[in-house]
XYZ file of C-alpha atoms in Angstrom:
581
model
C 0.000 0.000 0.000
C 0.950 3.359 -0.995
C 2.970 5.532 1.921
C 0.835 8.657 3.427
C 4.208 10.394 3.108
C 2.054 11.458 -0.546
C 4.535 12.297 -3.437
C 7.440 9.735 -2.066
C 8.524 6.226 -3.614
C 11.521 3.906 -2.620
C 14.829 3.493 -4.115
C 13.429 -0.263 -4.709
C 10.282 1.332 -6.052
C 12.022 3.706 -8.619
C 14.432 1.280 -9.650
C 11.544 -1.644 -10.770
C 9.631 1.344 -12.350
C 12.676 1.576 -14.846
C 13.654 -1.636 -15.430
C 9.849 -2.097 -16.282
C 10.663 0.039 -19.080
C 14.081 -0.770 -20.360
C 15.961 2.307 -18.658
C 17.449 -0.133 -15.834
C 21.162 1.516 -16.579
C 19.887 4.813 -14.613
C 19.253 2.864 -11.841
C 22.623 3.823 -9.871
C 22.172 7.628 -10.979
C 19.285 7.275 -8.561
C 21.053 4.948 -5.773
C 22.123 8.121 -3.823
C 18.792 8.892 -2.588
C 16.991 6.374 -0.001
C 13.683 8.110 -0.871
C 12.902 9.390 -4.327
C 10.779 12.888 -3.673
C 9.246 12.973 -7.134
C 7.718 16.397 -6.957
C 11.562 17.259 -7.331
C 12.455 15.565 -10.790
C 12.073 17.908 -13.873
C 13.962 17.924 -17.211
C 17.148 20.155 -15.875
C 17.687 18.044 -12.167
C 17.708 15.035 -14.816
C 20.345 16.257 -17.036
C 22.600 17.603 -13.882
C 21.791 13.978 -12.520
C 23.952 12.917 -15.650
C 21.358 11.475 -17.809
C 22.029 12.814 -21.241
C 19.768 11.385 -23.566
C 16.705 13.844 -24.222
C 14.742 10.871 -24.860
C 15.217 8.601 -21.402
C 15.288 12.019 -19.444
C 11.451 12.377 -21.594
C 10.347 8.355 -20.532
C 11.814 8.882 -17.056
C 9.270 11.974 -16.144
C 6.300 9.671 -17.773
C 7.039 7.150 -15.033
C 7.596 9.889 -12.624
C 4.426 11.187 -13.379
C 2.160 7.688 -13.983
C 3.986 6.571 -10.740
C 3.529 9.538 -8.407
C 0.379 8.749 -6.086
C -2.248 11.332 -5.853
C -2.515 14.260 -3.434
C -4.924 14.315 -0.898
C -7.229 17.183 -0.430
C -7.986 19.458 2.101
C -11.235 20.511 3.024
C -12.483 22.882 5.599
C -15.136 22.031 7.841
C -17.255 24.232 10.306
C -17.285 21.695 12.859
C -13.760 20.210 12.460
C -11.422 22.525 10.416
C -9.462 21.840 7.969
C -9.883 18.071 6.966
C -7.044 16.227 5.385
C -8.568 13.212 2.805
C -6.455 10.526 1.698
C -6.763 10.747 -2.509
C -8.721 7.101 -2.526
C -11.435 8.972 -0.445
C -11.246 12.194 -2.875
C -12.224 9.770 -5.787
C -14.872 8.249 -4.203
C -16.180 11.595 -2.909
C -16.247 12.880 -6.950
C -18.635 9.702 -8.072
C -21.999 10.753 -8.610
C -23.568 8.118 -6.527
C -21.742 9.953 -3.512
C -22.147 13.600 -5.133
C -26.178 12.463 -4.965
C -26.406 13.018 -1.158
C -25.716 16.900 -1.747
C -29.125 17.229 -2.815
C -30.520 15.092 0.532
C -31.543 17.191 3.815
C -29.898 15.865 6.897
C -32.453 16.578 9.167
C -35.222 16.010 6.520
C -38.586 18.200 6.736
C -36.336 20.029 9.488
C -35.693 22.930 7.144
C -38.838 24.059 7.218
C -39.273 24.470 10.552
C -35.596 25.491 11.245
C -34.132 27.874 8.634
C -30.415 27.010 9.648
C -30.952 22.989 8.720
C -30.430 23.604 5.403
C -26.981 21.391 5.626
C -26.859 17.837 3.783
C -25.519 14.386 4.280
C -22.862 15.024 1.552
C -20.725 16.688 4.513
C -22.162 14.903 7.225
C -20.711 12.107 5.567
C -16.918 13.648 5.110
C -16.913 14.398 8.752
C -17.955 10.735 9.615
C -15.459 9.564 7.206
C -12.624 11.931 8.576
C -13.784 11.293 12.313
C -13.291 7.628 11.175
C -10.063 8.110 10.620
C -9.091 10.437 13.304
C -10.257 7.348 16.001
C -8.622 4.564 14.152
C -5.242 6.252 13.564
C -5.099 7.726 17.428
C -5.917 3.511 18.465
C -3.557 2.476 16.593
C -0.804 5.283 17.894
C -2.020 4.621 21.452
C -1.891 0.675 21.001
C 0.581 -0.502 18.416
C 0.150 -3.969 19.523
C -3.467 -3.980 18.227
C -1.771 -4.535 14.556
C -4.024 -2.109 12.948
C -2.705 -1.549 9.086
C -2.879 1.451 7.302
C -5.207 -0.847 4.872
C -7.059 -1.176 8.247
C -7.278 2.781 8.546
C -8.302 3.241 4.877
C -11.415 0.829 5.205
C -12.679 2.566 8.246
C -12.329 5.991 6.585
C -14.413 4.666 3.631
C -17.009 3.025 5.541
C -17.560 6.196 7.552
C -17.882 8.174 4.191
C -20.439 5.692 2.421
C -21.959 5.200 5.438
C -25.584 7.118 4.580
C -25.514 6.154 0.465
C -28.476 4.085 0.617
C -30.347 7.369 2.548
C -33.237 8.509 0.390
C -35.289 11.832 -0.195
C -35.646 13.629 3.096
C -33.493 11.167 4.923
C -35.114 8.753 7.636
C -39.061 10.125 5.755
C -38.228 8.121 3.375
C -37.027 4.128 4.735
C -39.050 4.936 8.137
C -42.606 6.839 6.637
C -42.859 6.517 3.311
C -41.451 3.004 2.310
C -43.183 0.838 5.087
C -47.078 2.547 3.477
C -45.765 1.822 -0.093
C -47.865 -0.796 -2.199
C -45.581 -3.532 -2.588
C -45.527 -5.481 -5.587
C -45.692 -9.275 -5.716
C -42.680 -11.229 -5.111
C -39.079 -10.491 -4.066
C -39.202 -7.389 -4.395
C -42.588 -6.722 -2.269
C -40.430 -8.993 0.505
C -37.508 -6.741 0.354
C -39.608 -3.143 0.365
C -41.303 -4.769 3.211
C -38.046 -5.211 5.147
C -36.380 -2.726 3.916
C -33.927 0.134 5.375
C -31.595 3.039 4.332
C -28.345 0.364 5.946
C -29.259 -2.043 3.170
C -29.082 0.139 0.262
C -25.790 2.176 1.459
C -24.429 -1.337 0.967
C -25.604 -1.777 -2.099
C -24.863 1.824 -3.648
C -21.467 0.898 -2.475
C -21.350 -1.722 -4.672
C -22.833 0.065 -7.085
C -20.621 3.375 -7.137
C -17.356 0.624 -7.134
C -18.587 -0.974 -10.051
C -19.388 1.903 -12.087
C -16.555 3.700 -12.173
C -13.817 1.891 -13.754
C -11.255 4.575 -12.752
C -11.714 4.470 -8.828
C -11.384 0.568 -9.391
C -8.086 1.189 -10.544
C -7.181 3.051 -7.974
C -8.071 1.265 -5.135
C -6.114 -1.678 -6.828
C -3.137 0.888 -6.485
C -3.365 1.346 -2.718
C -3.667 -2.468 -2.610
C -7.954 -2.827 -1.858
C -8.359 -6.887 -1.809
C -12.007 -7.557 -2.294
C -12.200 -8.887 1.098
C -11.320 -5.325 2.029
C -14.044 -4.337 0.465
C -16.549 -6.888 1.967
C -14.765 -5.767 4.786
C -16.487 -2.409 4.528
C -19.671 -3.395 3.803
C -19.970 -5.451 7.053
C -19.098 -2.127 8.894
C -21.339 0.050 7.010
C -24.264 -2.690 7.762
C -23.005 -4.842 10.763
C -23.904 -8.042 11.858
C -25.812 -8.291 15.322
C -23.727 -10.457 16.914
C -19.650 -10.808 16.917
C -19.905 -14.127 15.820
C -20.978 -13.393 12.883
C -17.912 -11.128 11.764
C -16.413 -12.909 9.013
C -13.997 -10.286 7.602
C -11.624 -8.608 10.637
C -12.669 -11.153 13.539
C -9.487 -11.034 14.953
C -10.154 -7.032 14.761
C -13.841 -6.889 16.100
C -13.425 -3.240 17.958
C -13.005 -1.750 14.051
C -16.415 -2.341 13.596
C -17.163 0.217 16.704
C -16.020 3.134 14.904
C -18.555 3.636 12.269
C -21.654 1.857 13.416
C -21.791 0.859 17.115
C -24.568 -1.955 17.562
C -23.088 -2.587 21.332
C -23.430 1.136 22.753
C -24.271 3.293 19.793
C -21.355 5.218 20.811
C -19.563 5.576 16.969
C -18.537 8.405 15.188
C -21.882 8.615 12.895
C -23.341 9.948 16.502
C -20.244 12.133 17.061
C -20.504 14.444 13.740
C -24.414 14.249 13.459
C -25.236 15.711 17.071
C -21.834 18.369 16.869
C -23.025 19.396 12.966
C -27.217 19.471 14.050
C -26.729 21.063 16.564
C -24.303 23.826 15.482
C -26.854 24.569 12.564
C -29.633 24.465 14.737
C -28.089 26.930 17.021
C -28.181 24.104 20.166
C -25.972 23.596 22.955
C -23.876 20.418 22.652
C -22.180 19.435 25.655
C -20.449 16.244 23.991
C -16.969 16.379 23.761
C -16.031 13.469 20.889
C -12.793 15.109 20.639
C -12.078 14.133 24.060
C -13.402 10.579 24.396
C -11.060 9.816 21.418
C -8.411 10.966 23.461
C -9.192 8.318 26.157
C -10.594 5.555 24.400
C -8.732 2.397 23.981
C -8.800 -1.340 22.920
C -9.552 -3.768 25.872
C -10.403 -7.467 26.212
C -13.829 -7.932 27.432
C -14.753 -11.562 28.253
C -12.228 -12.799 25.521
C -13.296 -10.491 22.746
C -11.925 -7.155 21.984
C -13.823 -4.186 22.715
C -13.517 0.036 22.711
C -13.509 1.339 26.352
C -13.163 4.705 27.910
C -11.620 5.875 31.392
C -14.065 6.008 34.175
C -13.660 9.821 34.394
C -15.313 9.804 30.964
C -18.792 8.677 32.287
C -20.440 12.388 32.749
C -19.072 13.270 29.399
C -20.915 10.217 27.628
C -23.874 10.882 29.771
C -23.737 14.356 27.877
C -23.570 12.601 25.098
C -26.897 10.688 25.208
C -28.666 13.346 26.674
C -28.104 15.867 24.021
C -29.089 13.224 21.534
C -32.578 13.206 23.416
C -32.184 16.887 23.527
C -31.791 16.809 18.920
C -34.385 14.671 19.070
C -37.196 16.638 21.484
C -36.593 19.887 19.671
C -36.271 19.350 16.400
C -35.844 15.955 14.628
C -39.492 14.858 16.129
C -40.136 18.309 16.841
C -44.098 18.278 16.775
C -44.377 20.515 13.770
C -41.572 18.907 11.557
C -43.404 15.809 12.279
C -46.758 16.599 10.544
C -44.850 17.814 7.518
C -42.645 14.379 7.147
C -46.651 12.786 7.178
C -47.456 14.928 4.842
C -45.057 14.640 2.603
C -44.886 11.210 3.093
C -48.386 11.050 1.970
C -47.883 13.254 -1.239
C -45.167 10.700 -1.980
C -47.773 7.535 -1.928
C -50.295 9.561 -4.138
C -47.593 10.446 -6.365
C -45.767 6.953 -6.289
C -46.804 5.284 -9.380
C -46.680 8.494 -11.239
C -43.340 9.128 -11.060
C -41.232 6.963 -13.867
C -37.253 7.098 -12.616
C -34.733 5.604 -15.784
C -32.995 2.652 -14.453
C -29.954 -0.046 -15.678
C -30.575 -1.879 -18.352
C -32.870 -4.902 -18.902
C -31.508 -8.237 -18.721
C -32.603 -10.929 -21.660
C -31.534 -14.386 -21.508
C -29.174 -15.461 -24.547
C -31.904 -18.374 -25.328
C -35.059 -16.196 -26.073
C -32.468 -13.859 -28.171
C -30.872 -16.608 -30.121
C -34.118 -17.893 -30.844
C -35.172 -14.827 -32.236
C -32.126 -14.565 -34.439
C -32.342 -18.709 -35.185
C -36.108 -18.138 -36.243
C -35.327 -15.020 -38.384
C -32.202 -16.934 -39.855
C -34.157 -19.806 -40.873
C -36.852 -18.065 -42.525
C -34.377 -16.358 -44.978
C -32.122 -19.388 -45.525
C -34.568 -22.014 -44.642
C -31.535 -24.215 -42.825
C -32.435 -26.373 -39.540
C -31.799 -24.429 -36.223
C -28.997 -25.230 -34.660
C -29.156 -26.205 -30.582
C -29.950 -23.512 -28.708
C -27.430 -21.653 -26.055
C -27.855 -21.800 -22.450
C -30.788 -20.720 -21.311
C -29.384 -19.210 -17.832
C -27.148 -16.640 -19.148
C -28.169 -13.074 -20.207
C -27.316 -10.140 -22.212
C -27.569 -6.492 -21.541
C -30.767 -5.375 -23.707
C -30.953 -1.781 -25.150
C -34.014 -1.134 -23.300
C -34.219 0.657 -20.042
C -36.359 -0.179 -17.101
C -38.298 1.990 -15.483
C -39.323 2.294 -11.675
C -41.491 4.291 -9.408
C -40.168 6.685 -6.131
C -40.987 2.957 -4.019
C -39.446 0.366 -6.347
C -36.113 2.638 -7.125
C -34.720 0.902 -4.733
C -34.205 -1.968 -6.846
C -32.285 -0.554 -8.909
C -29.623 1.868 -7.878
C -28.430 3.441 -10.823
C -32.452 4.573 -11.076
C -32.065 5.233 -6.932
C -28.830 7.510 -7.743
C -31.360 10.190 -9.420
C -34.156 9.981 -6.499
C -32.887 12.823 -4.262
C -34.929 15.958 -2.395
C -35.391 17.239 -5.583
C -38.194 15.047 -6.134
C -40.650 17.365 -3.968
C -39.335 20.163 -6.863
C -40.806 17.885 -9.426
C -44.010 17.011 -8.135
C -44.686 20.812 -6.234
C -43.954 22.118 -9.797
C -45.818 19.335 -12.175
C -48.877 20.224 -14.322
C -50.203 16.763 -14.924
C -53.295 15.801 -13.591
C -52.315 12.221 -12.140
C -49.944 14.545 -9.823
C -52.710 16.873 -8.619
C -53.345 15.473 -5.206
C -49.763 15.291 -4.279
C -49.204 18.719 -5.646
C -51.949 20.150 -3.606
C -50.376 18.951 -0.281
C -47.027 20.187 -1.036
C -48.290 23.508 -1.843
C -49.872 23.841 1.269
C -46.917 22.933 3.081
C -45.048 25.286 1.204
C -47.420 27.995 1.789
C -47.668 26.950 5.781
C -51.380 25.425 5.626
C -49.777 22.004 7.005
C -52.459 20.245 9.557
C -52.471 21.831 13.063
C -51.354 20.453 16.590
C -54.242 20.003 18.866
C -51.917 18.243 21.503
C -50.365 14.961 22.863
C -50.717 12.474 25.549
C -48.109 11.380 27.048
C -47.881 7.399 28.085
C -47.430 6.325 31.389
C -45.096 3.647 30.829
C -43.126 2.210 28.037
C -45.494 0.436 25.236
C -43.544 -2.038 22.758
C -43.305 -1.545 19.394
C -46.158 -3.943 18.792
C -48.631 -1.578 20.842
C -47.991 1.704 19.530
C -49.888 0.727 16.542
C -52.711 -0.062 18.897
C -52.819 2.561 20.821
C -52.982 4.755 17.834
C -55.846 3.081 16.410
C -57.546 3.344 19.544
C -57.350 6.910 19.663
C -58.144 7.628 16.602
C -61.323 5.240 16.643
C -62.066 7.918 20.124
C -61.858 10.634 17.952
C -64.173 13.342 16.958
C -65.278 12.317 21.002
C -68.591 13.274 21.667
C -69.119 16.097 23.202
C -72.049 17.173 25.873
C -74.372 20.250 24.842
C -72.120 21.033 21.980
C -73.671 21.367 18.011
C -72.693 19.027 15.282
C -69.740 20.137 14.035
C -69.599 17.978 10.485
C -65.836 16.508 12.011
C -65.226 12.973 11.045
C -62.464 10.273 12.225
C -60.563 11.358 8.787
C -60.155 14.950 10.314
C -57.606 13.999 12.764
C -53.983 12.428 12.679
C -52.139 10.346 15.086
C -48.503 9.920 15.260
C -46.449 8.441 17.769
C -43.207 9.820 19.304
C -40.866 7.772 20.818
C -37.324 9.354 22.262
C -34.892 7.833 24.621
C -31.161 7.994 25.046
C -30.553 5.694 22.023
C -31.307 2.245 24.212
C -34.563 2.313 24.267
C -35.898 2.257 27.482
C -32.148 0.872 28.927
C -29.546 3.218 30.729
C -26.836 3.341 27.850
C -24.102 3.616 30.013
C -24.890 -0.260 31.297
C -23.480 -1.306 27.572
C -20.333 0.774 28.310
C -16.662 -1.047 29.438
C -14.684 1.705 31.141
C -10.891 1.289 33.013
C -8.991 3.565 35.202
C -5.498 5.208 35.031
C -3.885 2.582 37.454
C -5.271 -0.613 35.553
C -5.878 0.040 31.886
C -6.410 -3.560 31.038
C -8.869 -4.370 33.575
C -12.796 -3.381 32.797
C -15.448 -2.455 34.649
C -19.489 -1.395 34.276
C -20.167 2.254 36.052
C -24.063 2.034 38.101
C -26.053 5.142 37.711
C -26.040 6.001 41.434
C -22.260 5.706 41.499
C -22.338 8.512 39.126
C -24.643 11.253 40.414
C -28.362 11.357 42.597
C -29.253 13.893 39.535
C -29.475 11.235 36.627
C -32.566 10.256 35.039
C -34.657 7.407 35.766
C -36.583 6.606 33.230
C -34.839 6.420 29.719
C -37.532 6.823 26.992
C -41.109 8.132 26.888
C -44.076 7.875 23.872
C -45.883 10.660 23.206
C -49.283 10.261 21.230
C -49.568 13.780 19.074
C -53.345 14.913 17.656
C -53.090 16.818 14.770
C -56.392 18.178 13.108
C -56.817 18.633 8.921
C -59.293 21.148 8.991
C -57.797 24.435 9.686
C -60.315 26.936 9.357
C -60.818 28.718 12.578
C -64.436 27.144 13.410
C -63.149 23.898 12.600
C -59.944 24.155 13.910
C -61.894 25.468 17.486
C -64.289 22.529 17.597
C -61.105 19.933 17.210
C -59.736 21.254 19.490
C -62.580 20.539 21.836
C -62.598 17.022 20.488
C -58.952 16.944 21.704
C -59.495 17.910 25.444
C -62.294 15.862 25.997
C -60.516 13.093 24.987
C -57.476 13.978 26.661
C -59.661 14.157 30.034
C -60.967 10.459 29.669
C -58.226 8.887 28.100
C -55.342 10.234 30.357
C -57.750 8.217 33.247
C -57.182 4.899 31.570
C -54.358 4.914 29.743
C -52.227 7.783 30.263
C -51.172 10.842 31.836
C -51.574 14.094 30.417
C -48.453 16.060 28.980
């Protein structure tokens, strides 16, 4: 693998680069330098090196210049600074498929409720990918005996930039609102929309954006990418559930805790989301990530290797979860941005099938073509058709298929052109078939989106499996009937219900209690931190579900007599089921 020391070769380098090319009798002009510096060479330092013909001083400075590994890049960063990118992660960073998520909001409908969320996951993904780095390269300087590579490093770094590829318009609207209320089709891929999420198709576009462009294949061949390196990757964008199910770095299991932490959720995707949200946002983050990377290290945990922290660390993480509940009260289930992710979700499903996104190519089996060329052939020259070829292999038609905004994901050189862009399209269509889902968009866009009547707040913790229920059941309560009050024409299709669920990314668990930590005097000996070792002042209770009313009609009469609906029901309900907010 290339050096990081970006411009340098070896003296054993150099010297097989020209006897590759039949100029092996300069090889002891060069022998006097240990490293050859090949931003030095030019046509006058050759000739006073003694090389006098005008044609190997012209072949030498094509090798110097086919040989000489690319620069990397700096970029600067409003939450990290100036960010130095190895070249491998500049290419990948200038493919479409990764230039695609400059056009997806991070924080999805967020921007209309927050002017300042107008950033993207095109550099929240840079920082992830150079926080990636930052973590595995201060491990591996703290702990040389972990035998981290720079191959090692370089995997990380590009798993923490592809990380969100497979994201879709509006971010988490689209895999967690809009995908799971798709019509499926028939067959596999019905199964896989029903299953699907955002993890699945960042692995895929990864694929995809490898494959595609021939030139970044060559040059991760240059800085020595196996293809188990890239499988490698893939298991740490998507990770298995359990350890034992590593299958590329087993022997390296804390690598895949950088990127995408399914022990802790500590990882660096938390790190540069909650620093850049919140900085845009304009709210306080008390996380230092800067600092836990600082005191991190690699430590066995019952036989398998894990990413701990000193014991000092424990308030800071605690800051870390809590402004993550913090994000997530105020503005990424904020009650407003909410309603407009349903809504636009539901301009989405009646625009679905209306939408027609170019894919790849269709696929034909060589049998049905040969036929068709046998047949023709045999008309003309009335000859016997020969045997037919095999009937499993295919060839790339002309033909292009087609898919909607829910089936795109099939195909990701069709998903690589579904972006935000596709509210643009339908807000801005004049087709009739596109009417309904144009009318909602405009009215978010001109701030007529349903109103907030209120929410009820659940006494304990309902499953996943009851939320559903307890949203039908309110709605079913609702318009409530109301003593000595007039008809008021409301129906149950007047009102929404969503559900809110935030925690401190555990669900209802303390997340410290999936946290190893060590002290100064033992660093190779772990330990679990209880909450009432730490401070009296901590939480309880981890995660709450809230039940948010939302009414459609928003003319002041009806809006008023929802609104009634609302705290009538609120009165009964809180006595049976829960308490009001």
């Amino acid at each position: 693998m290339a050096s990081e020391n970006y411009g340098e070769i070896s003296l054993e380098a150099m010297c097989k680069l020209l006897k590759d090319k039949g100029l092996g009798k300069w090889e002891d002009t060069f022998k006097e330098k240990s490293v050859i510096k090949l931003r030095e060479f030019n046509d006058g330092v050759l000739t006073e090196m003694g090389i006098d013909s005008p044609e190997d001083r012209q072949k030498i400075l094509e090798i110097i210049v086919a040989g000489e590994p690319s620069a990397p890049k700096v970029f600067y960063d409003p939450i990290h600074g100036h960010m130095e990118l190895h070249p491998l992660l500049v290419k990948i960073i200038d493919t479409p498929q990764f230039q695609r998520l400059r056009y997806i909001k991070q924080l999805g409908a967020g921007y209309f409720v927050y002017p300042g969320a107008s950033h993207n996951r095109f550099e929240h993904s840079i920082g992830v990918g150079h926080l990636a780095g930052m973590f595995v390269k201060a491990l591996k300087e703290k702990q040389p005996d972990l035998g981290i590579t720079d191959r090692d490093i370089l995997c990380v770094q590009i798993a923490g930039l592809c990380h969100d590829l497979g994201h879709g318009p509006f971010s988490h609207l689209f895999d967690k609102i809009f995908i799971p209320k798709a019509t499926r089709p028939s067959g596999p891929l019905g199964e896989k929309i029903k299953t699907w999420k955002h993890e699945e198709a960042s692995v895929e576009m990864f694929e995809y954006l490898v494959e595609s462009n021939e030139d970044l294949k060559k040059m991760m061949e240059k800085y020595g990418m196996l293809p188990k390196d890239l499988d490698f990757i893939k298991e740490m964008i998507k990770p298995p559930k359990t350890q034992e199910e590593y299958k590329c770095r087993p022997e390296k299991s804390f690598l895949y805790e950088i990127v995408a932490n399914e022990r802790n959720s500590i990882d660096v995707d938390k790190f540069d989301y909650l620093a850049r949200d919140c900085h845009h946002l304009g709210i306080k983050n008390n996380f230092d990530h800067g600092r836990f990377i600082k005191f991190a290290r690699v430590c066995e945990v019952n036989g398998q290797k894990h990413i701990c922290t000193r014991d000092k660390e424990v308030n800071n993480l605690y800051d870390l979860f809590y402004t993550r509940y913090s994000l997530h009260r105020r503005a990424c289930q904020h009650n407003v941005v909410q309603i407009l992710e349903h809504m636009i979700a539901e301009a989405f499903l009646k625009a679905d099938e209306h939408i027609q996104i170019e894919g790849s190519k269709e696929k034909k089996s060589t049998l049905s073509t040969a036929k068709d060329d046998m047949e023709a052939n045999s008309k003309l020259t009335g000859q016997q058709k020969p045997p037919c070829a095999d009937e499993h292999s295919q060839i790339e038609s002309s033909k292009r298929r087609m898919f909607t905004l829910s089936t795109a994901i099939a195909d990701m050189e069709a998903y690589t052109k579904l972006t935000d862009c596709v509210f643009d399209q339908i807000l801005n269509s004049t087709e009739d078939n596109l009417k309904e889902a144009r009318e909602i968009l405009t009215n978010i866009v001109e701030r007529k989106h349903y109103r907030f009547l209120g929410e009820i707040k659940h006494k304990g913790t309902p499953t996943k499996e009851e939320i559903p229920q307890l949203k039908e059941e309110l709605a079913a309560a609702l318009p409530f009937p109301r003593q000595e009050a007039q008809a008021d024409g409301l129906t149950q299709e007047d009102f929404v219900i969503l559900s809110a669920t935030m925690d401190y990314g555990k669900k209802d668990k303390d997340p410290i209690n999936s946290v190893d930590f060590y002290n100064k005097k033992n660093q190779n000996e772990t330990f679990k931190i209880k909450r009432e070792e730490v401070s009296k002042l901590l939480p309880v209770h981890f995660s709450e579900t809230l039940f948010r009313v939302y009414g459609k009609k928003i003319d002041p009469k009806s809006l008023e007599a929802a609104r009634g609906h609302f705290e009538q029901l609120n009165t009964v309900w809180s006595d049976s089921h829960v308490k009001v907010s």
